[in-house]
PDB file of N, CA and C in Angstrom:
ATOM      1  N   MET A  41     122.761  80.214 152.406  1.00 69.00           N
ATOM      2  CA  MET A  41     123.031  81.577 152.211  1.00 69.00           C
ATOM      3  C   MET A  41     122.160  81.666 150.766  1.00 69.00           C
ATOM      4  N   LYS A  42     121.211  82.832 150.658  1.00 74.00           N
ATOM      5  CA  LYS A  42     120.407  83.033 149.723  1.00 74.00           C
ATOM      6  C   LYS A  42     120.721  84.378 148.913  1.00 74.00           C
ATOM      7  N   LEU A  43     120.474  84.462 147.624  1.00 68.00           N
ATOM      8  CA  LEU A  43     120.558  85.638 147.002  1.00 68.00           C
ATOM      9  C   LEU A  43     119.232  86.614 147.438  1.00 68.00           C
ATOM     10  N   SER A  44     119.583  87.739 147.400  1.00 77.00           N
ATOM     11  CA  SER A  44     118.934  88.828 148.053  1.00 77.00           C
ATOM     12  C   SER A  44     118.085  89.241 146.880  1.00 77.00           C
ATOM     13  N   ALA A  45     117.062  90.025 146.719  1.00 80.00           N
ATOM     14  CA  ALA A  45     116.496  90.487 145.695  1.00 80.00           C
ATOM     15  C   ALA A  45     117.440  91.420 144.930  1.00 80.00           C
ATOM     16  N   LYS A  46     118.101  92.220 145.545  1.00 75.00           N
ATOM     17  CA  LYS A  46     119.030  92.842 144.645  1.00 75.00           C
ATOM     18  C   LYS A  46     120.127  92.059 144.018  1.00 75.00           C
ATOM     19  N   GLU A  47     120.657  91.270 144.529  1.00 69.00           N
ATOM     20  CA  GLU A  47     121.541  90.089 144.042  1.00 69.00           C
ATOM     21  C   GLU A  47     120.843  89.276 142.711  1.00 69.00           C
ATOM     22  N   LYS A  48     119.765  89.121 142.987  1.00 70.00           N
ATOM     23  CA  LYS A  48     118.844  88.167 141.906  1.00 70.00           C
ATOM     24  C   LYS A  48     118.842  89.189 140.643  1.00 70.00           C
ATOM     25  N   GLU A  49     118.509  90.337 141.194  1.00 70.00           N
ATOM     26  CA  GLU A  49     118.357  91.603 139.815  1.00 70.00           C
ATOM     27  C   GLU A  49     119.727  91.769 139.523  1.00 70.00           C
ATOM     28  N   THR A  50     120.806  91.631 140.054  1.00 67.00           N
ATOM     29  CA  THR A  50     122.251  91.836 139.446  1.00 67.00           C
ATOM     30  C   THR A  50     122.426  90.684 138.355  1.00 67.00           C
ATOM     31  N   PHE A  51     122.239  89.151 139.009  1.00 62.00           N
ATOM     32  CA  PHE A  51     122.341  88.068 138.257  1.00 62.00           C
ATOM     33  C   PHE A  51     121.734  88.509 136.946  1.00 62.00           C
ATOM     34  N   THR A  52     120.320  88.786 136.940  1.00 67.00           N
ATOM     35  CA  THR A  52     119.687  88.580 135.750  1.00 67.00           C
ATOM     36  C   THR A  52     120.043  89.697 134.836  1.00 67.00           C
ATOM     37  N   GLU A  53     120.327  91.008 135.329  1.00 64.00           N
ATOM     38  CA  GLU A  53     120.353  92.073 134.787  1.00 64.00           C
ATOM     39  C   GLU A  53     121.769  92.037 133.838  1.00 64.00           C
ATOM     40  N   ASN A  54     122.564  91.302 134.401  1.00 60.00           N
ATOM     41  CA  ASN A  54     124.331  91.323 133.752  1.00 60.00           C
ATOM     42  C   ASN A  54     124.266  90.219 133.153  1.00 60.00           C
ATOM     43  N   SER A  55     123.407  89.439 132.864  1.00 61.00           N
ATOM     44  CA  SER A  55     123.316  87.831 131.995  1.00 61.00           C
ATOM     45  C   SER A  55     124.305  87.045 132.450  1.00 61.00           C
ATOM     46  N   LEU A  56     124.034  86.950 133.781  1.00 64.00           N
ATOM     47  CA  LEU A  56     125.056  86.081 134.625  1.00 64.00           C
ATOM     48  C   LEU A  56     124.055  84.625 134.468  1.00 64.00           C
ATOM     49  N   ASN A  57     124.972  83.435 134.726  1.00 78.00           N
ATOM     50  CA  ASN A  57     124.164  82.382 134.368  1.00 78.00           C
ATOM     51  C   ASN A  57     124.818  81.080 135.155  1.00 78.00           C
ATOM     52  N   VAL A  58     124.207  80.128 135.044  1.00 80.00           N
ATOM     53  CA  VAL A  58     124.839  78.856 135.824  1.00 80.00           C
ATOM     54  C   VAL A  58     126.203  78.476 135.431  1.00 80.00           C
ATOM     55  N   SER A  59     126.129  78.693 134.131  1.00 84.00           N
ATOM     56  CA  SER A  59     127.600  78.515 133.350  1.00 84.00           C
ATOM     57  C   SER A  59     128.657  79.192 133.977  1.00 84.00           C
ATOM     58  N   ASN A  60     128.370  80.691 134.473  1.00 87.00           N
ATOM     59  CA  ASN A  60     129.406  81.284 135.011  1.00 87.00           C
ATOM     60  C   ASN A  60     129.759  80.789 136.207  1.00 87.00           C
ATOM     61  N   ALA A  61     128.725  80.436 136.971  1.00 88.00           N
ATOM     62  CA  ALA A  61     128.891  79.820 138.315  1.00 88.00           C
ATOM     63  C   ALA A  61     129.564  78.605 138.483  1.00 88.00           C
ATOM     64  N   ILE A  62     129.409  77.788 137.543  1.00 91.00           N
ATOM     65  CA  ILE A  62     130.144  76.503 137.447  1.00 91.00           C
ATOM     66  C   ILE A  62     131.606  76.753 136.985  1.00 91.00           C
ATOM     67  N   HIS A  63     131.816  77.874 136.317  1.00 92.00           N
ATOM     68  CA  HIS A  63     133.099  77.979 135.949  1.00 92.00           C
ATOM     69  C   HIS A  63     134.031  78.642 137.318  1.00 92.00           C
ATOM     70  N   LEU A  64     133.252  79.343 137.995  1.00 94.00           N
ATOM     71  CA  LEU A  64     133.739  79.940 139.141  1.00 94.00           C
ATOM     72  C   LEU A  64     134.118  78.881 140.180  1.00 94.00           C
ATOM     73  N   ALA A  65     133.146  77.981 140.409  1.00 96.00           N
ATOM     74  CA  ALA A  65     133.112  76.796 141.249  1.00 96.00           C
ATOM     75  C   ALA A  65     134.259  76.040 141.031  1.00 96.00           C
ATOM     76  N   ASN A  66     134.591  75.670 139.697  1.00 96.00           N
ATOM     77  CA  ASN A  66     135.789  74.960 139.187  1.00 96.00           C
ATOM     78  C   ASN A  66     137.056  75.567 139.492  1.00 96.00           C
ATOM     79  N   PHE A  67     137.054  76.728 139.418  1.00 96.00           N
ATOM     80  CA  PHE A  67     138.284  77.838 139.639  1.00 96.00           C
ATOM     81  C   PHE A  67     138.519  77.841 141.122  1.00 96.00           C
ATOM     82  N   ILE A  68     137.398  77.788 141.854  1.00 97.00           N
ATOM     83  CA  ILE A  68     137.810  77.765 143.581  1.00 97.00           C
ATOM     84  C   ILE A  68     138.086  76.601 143.852  1.00 97.00           C
ATOM     85  N   GLU A  69     137.402  75.307 143.346  1.00 96.00           N
ATOM     86  CA  GLU A  69     137.923  73.973 143.724  1.00 96.00           C
ATOM     87  C   GLU A  69     139.180  73.868 143.569  1.00 96.00           C
ATOM     88  N   LYS A  70     139.871  74.310 142.295  1.00 97.00           N
ATOM     89  CA  LYS A  70     141.190  73.908 142.109  1.00 97.00           C
ATOM     90  C   LYS A  70     142.256  74.934 142.682  1.00 97.00           C
ATOM     91  N   ASP A  71     141.800  76.120 143.224  1.00 97.00           N
ATOM     92  CA  ASP A  71     142.587  76.909 143.865  1.00 97.00           C
ATOM     93  C   ASP A  71     142.030  77.820 145.140  1.00 97.00           C
ATOM     94  N   LEU A  72     141.913  76.926 146.049  1.00 97.00           N
ATOM     95  CA  LEU A  72     141.508  77.294 147.448  1.00 97.00           C
ATOM     96  C   LEU A  72     141.974  78.749 147.968  1.00 97.00           C
ATOM     97  N   THR A  73     143.021  79.012 147.310  1.00 97.00           N
ATOM     98  CA  THR A  73     143.698  80.323 147.690  1.00 97.00           C
ATOM     99  C   THR A  73     142.834  81.506 147.068  1.00 97.00           C
ATOM    100  N   ILE A  74     142.308  81.349 146.139  1.00 96.00           N
ATOM    101  CA  ILE A  74     141.424  82.127 145.473  1.00 96.00           C
ATOM    102  C   ILE A  74     142.298  83.241 144.758  1.00 96.00           C
ATOM    103  N   GLY A  75     143.120  82.785 144.002  1.00 95.00           N
ATOM    104  CA  GLY A  75     144.241  83.498 143.330  1.00 95.00           C
ATOM    105  C   GLY A  75     145.106  84.400 144.386  1.00 95.00           C
ATOM    106  N   GLY A  76     145.265  83.948 145.395  1.00 96.00           N
ATOM    107  CA  GLY A  76     146.241  84.207 146.352  1.00 96.00           C
ATOM    108  C   GLY A  76     145.672  85.159 147.450  1.00 96.00           C
ATOM    109  N   VAL A  77     144.259  85.196 147.171  1.00 97.00           N
ATOM    110  CA  VAL A  77     143.833  86.197 148.529  1.00 97.00           C
ATOM    111  C   VAL A  77     143.823  85.434 149.820  1.00 97.00           C
ATOM    112  N   PHE A  78     143.775  83.992 149.758  1.00 98.00           N
ATOM    113  CA  PHE A  78     143.998  83.387 151.105  1.00 98.00           C
ATOM    114  C   PHE A  78     145.154  82.443 151.035  1.00 98.00           C
ATOM    115  N   PRO A  79     146.502  83.137 151.446  1.00 96.00           N
ATOM    116  CA  PRO A  79     147.622  82.609 151.143  1.00 96.00           C
ATOM    117  C   PRO A  79     147.708  81.115 151.751  1.00 96.00           C
ATOM    118  N   ASN A  80     147.020  80.820 152.935  1.00 96.00           N
ATOM    119  CA  ASN A  80     147.005  79.448 153.481  1.00 96.00           C
ATOM    120  C   ASN A  80     145.843  78.746 153.197  1.00 96.00           C
ATOM    121  N   GLY A  81     144.988  78.927 152.327  1.00 96.00           N
ATOM    122  CA  GLY A  81     143.797  78.329 151.951  1.00 96.00           C
ATOM    123  C   GLY A  81     143.750  77.047 151.229  1.00 96.00           C
ATOM    124  N   LYS A  82     144.953  76.463 150.790  1.00 95.00           N
ATOM    125  CA  LYS A  82     145.106  75.068 150.531  1.00 95.00           C
ATOM    126  C   LYS A  82     145.103  74.227 151.672  1.00 95.00           C
ATOM    127  N   SER A  83     145.501  74.646 152.936  1.00 95.00           N
ATOM    128  CA  SER A  83     145.273  74.093 154.146  1.00 95.00           C
ATOM    129  C   SER A  83     143.971  74.243 154.873  1.00 95.00           C
ATOM    130  N   GLY A  84     143.272  75.058 154.227  1.00 94.00           N
ATOM    131  CA  GLY A  84     141.814  75.148 155.195  1.00 94.00           C
ATOM    132  C   GLY A  84     141.974  76.660 155.862  1.00 94.00           C
ATOM    133  N   ASP A  85     142.919  77.216 155.875  1.00 96.00           N
ATOM    134  CA  ASP A  85     143.065  78.489 156.789  1.00 96.00           C
ATOM    135  C   ASP A  85     142.653  79.660 155.851  1.00 96.00           C
ATOM    136  N   PHE A  86     141.411  80.121 156.252  1.00 97.00           N
ATOM    137  CA  PHE A  86     141.028  81.539 155.389  1.00 97.00           C
ATOM    138  C   PHE A  86     141.492  82.727 156.171  1.00 97.00           C
ATOM    139  N   LYS A  87     141.965  82.661 157.174  1.00 94.00           N
ATOM    140  CA  LYS A  87     142.318  83.836 158.254  1.00 94.00           C
ATOM    141  C   LYS A  87     143.500  84.561 157.632  1.00 94.00           C
ATOM    142  N   ASN A  88     143.783  85.895 157.910  1.00 95.00           N
ATOM    143  CA  ASN A  88     144.855  86.743 157.283  1.00 95.00           C
ATOM    144  C   ASN A  88     144.866  86.671 155.738  1.00 95.00           C
ATOM    145  N   PRO A  89     143.661  87.163 155.120  1.00 97.00           N
ATOM    146  CA  PRO A  89     143.464  87.419 153.890  1.00 97.00           C
ATOM    147  C   PRO A  89     144.621  88.666 153.043  1.00 97.00           C
ATOM    148  N   ASP A  90     144.821  88.569 151.814  1.00 97.00           N
ATOM    149  CA  ASP A  90     145.715  89.381 151.422  1.00 97.00           C
ATOM    150  C   ASP A  90     144.465  90.618 150.933  1.00 97.00           C
ATOM    151  N   THR A  91     143.925  91.408 151.897  1.00 96.00           N
ATOM    152  CA  THR A  91     143.077  92.380 151.678  1.00 96.00           C
ATOM    153  C   THR A  91     143.165  93.486 150.437  1.00 96.00           C
ATOM    154  N   LYS A  92     144.497  93.594 150.512  1.00 95.00           N
ATOM    155  CA  LYS A  92     144.868  94.681 149.159  1.00 95.00           C
ATOM    156  C   LYS A  92     144.759  94.079 148.067  1.00 95.00           C
ATOM    157  N   LYS A  93     145.141  92.666 147.671  1.00 95.00           N
ATOM    158  CA  LYS A  93     144.896  91.969 146.537  1.00 95.00           C
ATOM    159  C   LYS A  93     143.669  91.760 146.250  1.00 95.00           C
ATOM    160  N   PHE A  94     142.717  91.406 147.500  1.00 97.00           N
ATOM    161  CA  PHE A  94     141.196  91.153 147.139  1.00 97.00           C
ATOM    162  C   PHE A  94     140.798  92.725 146.558  1.00 97.00           C
ATOM    163  N   ALA A  95     140.912  93.706 147.290  1.00 95.00           N
ATOM    164  CA  ALA A  95     140.402  94.907 146.773  1.00 95.00           C
ATOM    165  C   ALA A  95     140.709  95.222 145.195  1.00 95.00           C
ATOM    166  N   THR A  96     141.878  94.940 145.071  1.00 94.00           N
ATOM    167  CA  THR A  96     142.406  95.308 143.618  1.00 94.00           C
ATOM    168  C   THR A  96     141.879  94.581 142.472  1.00 94.00           C
ATOM    169  N   LYS A  97     141.433  93.302 142.953  1.00 94.00           N
ATOM    170  CA  LYS A  97     141.162  92.363 141.875  1.00 94.00           C
ATOM    171  C   LYS A  97     139.791  92.200 141.749  1.00 94.00           C
ATOM    172  N   TRP A  98     138.953  92.300 142.990  1.00 95.00           N
ATOM    173  CA  TRP A  98     137.401  91.986 143.149  1.00 95.00           C
ATOM    174  C   TRP A  98     136.409  93.000 143.166  1.00 95.00           C
ATOM    175  N   CYS A  99     136.963  94.153 144.144  1.00 95.00           N
ATOM    176  CA  CYS A  99     135.861  95.202 144.486  1.00 95.00           C
ATOM    177  C   CYS A  99     135.329  95.710 143.449  1.00 95.00           C
ATOM    178  N   SER A 100     135.784  96.088 142.140  1.00 93.00           N
ATOM    179  CA  SER A 100     135.177  96.664 141.271  1.00 93.00           C
ATOM    180  C   SER A 100     134.164  95.991 140.653  1.00 93.00           C
ATOM    181  N   ILE A 101     134.138  94.546 140.674  1.00 91.00           N
ATOM    182  CA  ILE A 101     132.882  93.735 140.176  1.00 91.00           C
ATOM    183  C   ILE A 101     132.304  92.872 141.168  1.00 91.00           C
ATOM    184  N   TRP A 102     132.440  93.500 142.509  1.00 93.00           N
ATOM    185  CA  TRP A 102     131.780  92.480 143.498  1.00 93.00           C
ATOM    186  C   TRP A 102     130.413  92.510 143.404  1.00 93.00           C
ATOM    187  N   ALA A 103     129.681  93.592 142.990  1.00 88.00           N
ATOM    188  CA  ALA A 103     128.093  93.188 142.948  1.00 88.00           C
ATOM    189  C   ALA A 103     127.859  92.204 141.930  1.00 88.00           C
ATOM    190  N   ILE A 104     128.757  92.012 140.823  1.00 86.00           N
ATOM    191  CA  ILE A 104     128.738  90.901 139.851  1.00 86.00           C
ATOM    192  C   ILE A 104     129.036  89.371 140.598  1.00 86.00           C
ATOM    193  N   ILE A 105     130.196  89.270 141.083  1.00 91.00           N
ATOM    194  CA  ILE A 105     131.044  88.136 141.684  1.00 91.00           C
ATOM    195  C   ILE A 105     129.917  87.704 142.843  1.00 91.00           C
ATOM    196  N   LYS A 106     129.616  88.525 143.661  1.00 92.00           N
ATOM    197  CA  LYS A 106     129.065  87.751 145.003  1.00 92.00           C
ATOM    198  C   LYS A 106     127.780  86.998 144.404  1.00 92.00           C
ATOM    199  N   PRO A 107     126.705  87.311 143.552  1.00 89.00           N
ATOM    200  CA  PRO A 107     125.894  86.508 143.420  1.00 89.00           C
ATOM    201  C   PRO A 107     126.340  85.136 142.650  1.00 89.00           C
ATOM    202  N   LEU A 108     127.496  85.259 141.933  1.00 91.00           N
ATOM    203  CA  LEU A 108     128.014  84.025 141.318  1.00 91.00           C
ATOM    204  C   LEU A 108     128.506  83.141 142.310  1.00 91.00           C
ATOM    205  N   CYS A 109     129.072  83.505 143.434  1.00 94.00           N
ATOM    206  CA  CYS A 109     129.862  82.766 144.473  1.00 94.00           C
ATOM    207  C   CYS A 109     128.649  82.205 145.140  1.00 94.00           C
ATOM    208  N   ILE A 110     127.696  82.747 145.567  1.00 91.00           N
ATOM    209  CA  ILE A 110     126.333  82.192 146.011  1.00 91.00           C
ATOM    210  C   ILE A 110     125.797  81.021 145.244  1.00 91.00           C
ATOM    211  N   VAL A 111     125.691  81.064 144.153  1.00 90.00           N
ATOM    212  CA  VAL A 111     125.422  80.258 143.060  1.00 90.00           C
ATOM    213  C   VAL A 111     126.140  78.937 142.886  1.00 90.00           C
ATOM    214  N   ALA A 112     127.743  79.400 143.046  1.00 93.00           N
ATOM    215  CA  ALA A 112     128.847  78.457 142.700  1.00 93.00           C
ATOM    216  C   ALA A 112     128.511  77.281 143.824  1.00 93.00           C
ATOM    217  N   LYS A 113     128.367  77.691 145.055  1.00 93.00           N
ATOM    218  CA  LYS A 113     128.227  76.811 146.242  1.00 93.00           C
ATOM    219  C   LYS A 113     127.593  75.452 146.029  1.00 93.00           C
ATOM    220  N   VAL A 114     126.524  75.562 145.161  1.00 90.00           N
ATOM    221  CA  VAL A 114     125.861  74.554 144.700  1.00 90.00           C
ATOM    222  C   VAL A 114     126.761  73.518 144.047  1.00 90.00           C
ATOM    223  N   PHE A 115     127.732  73.906 143.546  1.00 93.00           N
ATOM    224  CA  PHE A 115     128.688  72.954 142.688  1.00 93.00           C
ATOM    225  C   PHE A 115     129.901  72.540 143.151  1.00 93.00           C
ATOM    226  N   THR A 116     130.122  72.982 144.695  1.00 95.00           N
ATOM    227  CA  THR A 116     131.309  72.843 145.091  1.00 95.00           C
ATOM    228  C   THR A 116     131.380  71.896 146.422  1.00 95.00           C
ATOM    229  N   GLY A 117     132.327  71.311 146.906  1.00 95.00           N
ATOM    230  CA  GLY A 117     132.544  70.478 148.134  1.00 95.00           C
ATOM    231  C   GLY A 117     132.646  71.566 149.349  1.00 95.00           C
ATOM    232  N   ASP A 118     133.026  70.798 150.570  1.00 96.00           N
ATOM    233  CA  ASP A 118     132.794  71.430 151.924  1.00 96.00           C
ATOM    234  C   ASP A 118     134.035  72.575 151.872  1.00 96.00           C
ATOM    235  N   LYS A 119     135.306  71.992 151.255  1.00 96.00           N
ATOM    236  CA  LYS A 119     136.590  72.818 151.307  1.00 96.00           C
ATOM    237  C   LYS A 119     136.212  74.039 150.631  1.00 96.00           C
ATOM    238  N   ALA A 120     135.770  73.882 149.249  1.00 97.00           N
ATOM    239  CA  ALA A 120     135.503  74.981 148.459  1.00 97.00           C
ATOM    240  C   ALA A 120     134.323  76.047 149.171  1.00 97.00           C
ATOM    241  N   ASP A 121     133.546  75.261 149.557  1.00 97.00           N
ATOM    242  CA  ASP A 121     132.203  76.070 150.213  1.00 97.00           C
ATOM    243  C   ASP A 121     132.877  77.124 151.299  1.00 97.00           C
ATOM    244  N   ALA A 122     133.757  76.420 152.102  1.00 97.00           N
ATOM    245  CA  ALA A 122     134.357  77.204 153.374  1.00 97.00           C
ATOM    246  C   ALA A 122     135.255  78.529 152.767  1.00 97.00           C
ATOM    247  N   ALA A 123     135.829  78.182 151.610  1.00 98.00           N
ATOM    248  CA  ALA A 123     136.543  79.334 150.905  1.00 98.00           C
ATOM    249  C   ALA A 123     135.711  80.336 150.183  1.00 98.00           C
ATOM    250  N   ILE A 124     134.549  79.837 149.608  1.00 97.00           N
ATOM    251  CA  ILE A 124     133.626  80.800 149.096  1.00 97.00           C
ATOM    252  C   ILE A 124     133.041  81.557 150.318  1.00 97.00           C
ATOM    253  N   ASP A 125     132.896  80.951 151.583  1.00 97.00           N
ATOM    254  CA  ASP A 125     132.231  81.681 152.671  1.00 97.00           C
ATOM    255  C   ASP A 125     133.226  82.976 153.150  1.00 97.00           C
ATOM    256  N   ALA A 126     134.281  82.638 153.270  1.00 98.00           N
ATOM    257  CA  ALA A 126     135.479  83.212 153.628  1.00 98.00           C
ATOM    258  C   ALA A 126     135.466  84.609 152.564  1.00 98.00           C
ATOM    259  N   PHE A 127     135.307  84.065 151.404  1.00 98.00           N
ATOM    260  CA  PHE A 127     135.717  85.307 150.232  1.00 98.00           C
ATOM    261  C   PHE A 127     134.429  86.095 150.248  1.00 98.00           C
ATOM    262  N   ILE A 128     133.229  85.550 150.309  1.00 97.00           N
ATOM    263  CA  ILE A 128     131.968  86.428 150.636  1.00 97.00           C
ATOM    264  C   ILE A 128     132.274  87.513 151.817  1.00 97.00           C
ATOM    265  N   ALA A 129     132.429  86.962 152.997  1.00 97.00           N
ATOM    266  CA  ALA A 129     132.752  87.951 154.038  1.00 97.00           C
ATOM    267  C   ALA A 129     133.711  88.918 154.016  1.00 97.00           C
ATOM    268  N   LEU A 130     134.798  88.481 153.092  1.00 97.00           N
ATOM    269  CA  LEU A 130     135.942  89.551 153.020  1.00 97.00           C
ATOM    270  C   LEU A 130     135.313  90.576 152.042  1.00 97.00           C
ATOM    271  N   GLY A 131     134.537  90.096 150.886  1.00 97.00           N
ATOM    272  CA  GLY A 131     134.062  90.981 150.006  1.00 97.00           C
ATOM    273  C   GLY A 131     132.877  92.095 150.619  1.00 97.00           C
ATOM    274  N   ASP A 132     132.143  91.406 151.541  1.00 95.00           N
ATOM    275  CA  ASP A 132     131.108  92.213 152.002  1.00 95.00           C
ATOM    276  C   ASP A 132     131.806  93.452 152.896  1.00 95.00           C
ATOM    277  N   THR A 133     132.771  93.196 153.363  1.00 95.00           N
ATOM    278  CA  THR A 133     133.662  93.897 154.482  1.00 95.00           C
ATOM    279  C   THR A 133     134.512  95.081 153.655  1.00 95.00           C
ATOM    280  N   ALA A 134     135.344  94.593 152.775  1.00 95.00           N
ATOM    281  CA  ALA A 134     136.291  95.320 151.875  1.00 95.00           C
ATOM    282  C   ALA A 134     135.719  96.192 150.906  1.00 95.00           C
ATOM    283  N   CYS A 135     134.576  95.651 150.475  1.00 93.00           N
ATOM    284  CA  CYS A 135     134.100  96.383 149.331  1.00 93.00           C
ATOM    285  C   CYS A 135     133.043  97.227 149.470  1.00 93.00           C
ATOM    286  N   LYS A 136     132.833  97.584 150.654  1.00 80.00           N
ATOM    287  CA  LYS A 136     131.797  98.347 151.114  1.00 80.00           C
ATOM    288  C   LYS A 136     132.222  99.782 150.617  1.00 80.00           C
ATOM    289  N   PRO A 137     130.893 100.658 149.962  1.00 66.00           N
ATOM    290  CA  PRO A 137     131.111 101.938 149.694  1.00 66.00           C
ATOM    291  C   PRO A 137     131.490 103.026 150.777  1.00 66.00           C
ATOM    292  N   GLU A 138     132.492 103.706 150.614  1.00 55.00           N
ATOM    293  CA  GLU A 138     132.988 104.940 151.446  1.00 55.00           C
ATOM    294  C   GLU A 138     131.992 106.049 151.700  1.00 55.00           C
TER     295      GLU A 138
END
């Protein structure tokens, strides 16, 4: 997964950096539920996410979080990569403008 031109622009315009991506990577490595969005994330099951919880916590900042997630995958292992992939897929669905 690569950053799109718009995501790269968001990354640079908002002073996002690798340090932020590392912090996010560490958070996800320690909590595969990603704050309870994936109730069964610890077991590697990223089905049946709590979409309402996700939308409440993440949609307002999705344009900033998504590029950080993509970069965070550089610093995570397979389990966290799977969580990040599911998180991105959920965000791309749940945070679409109406």
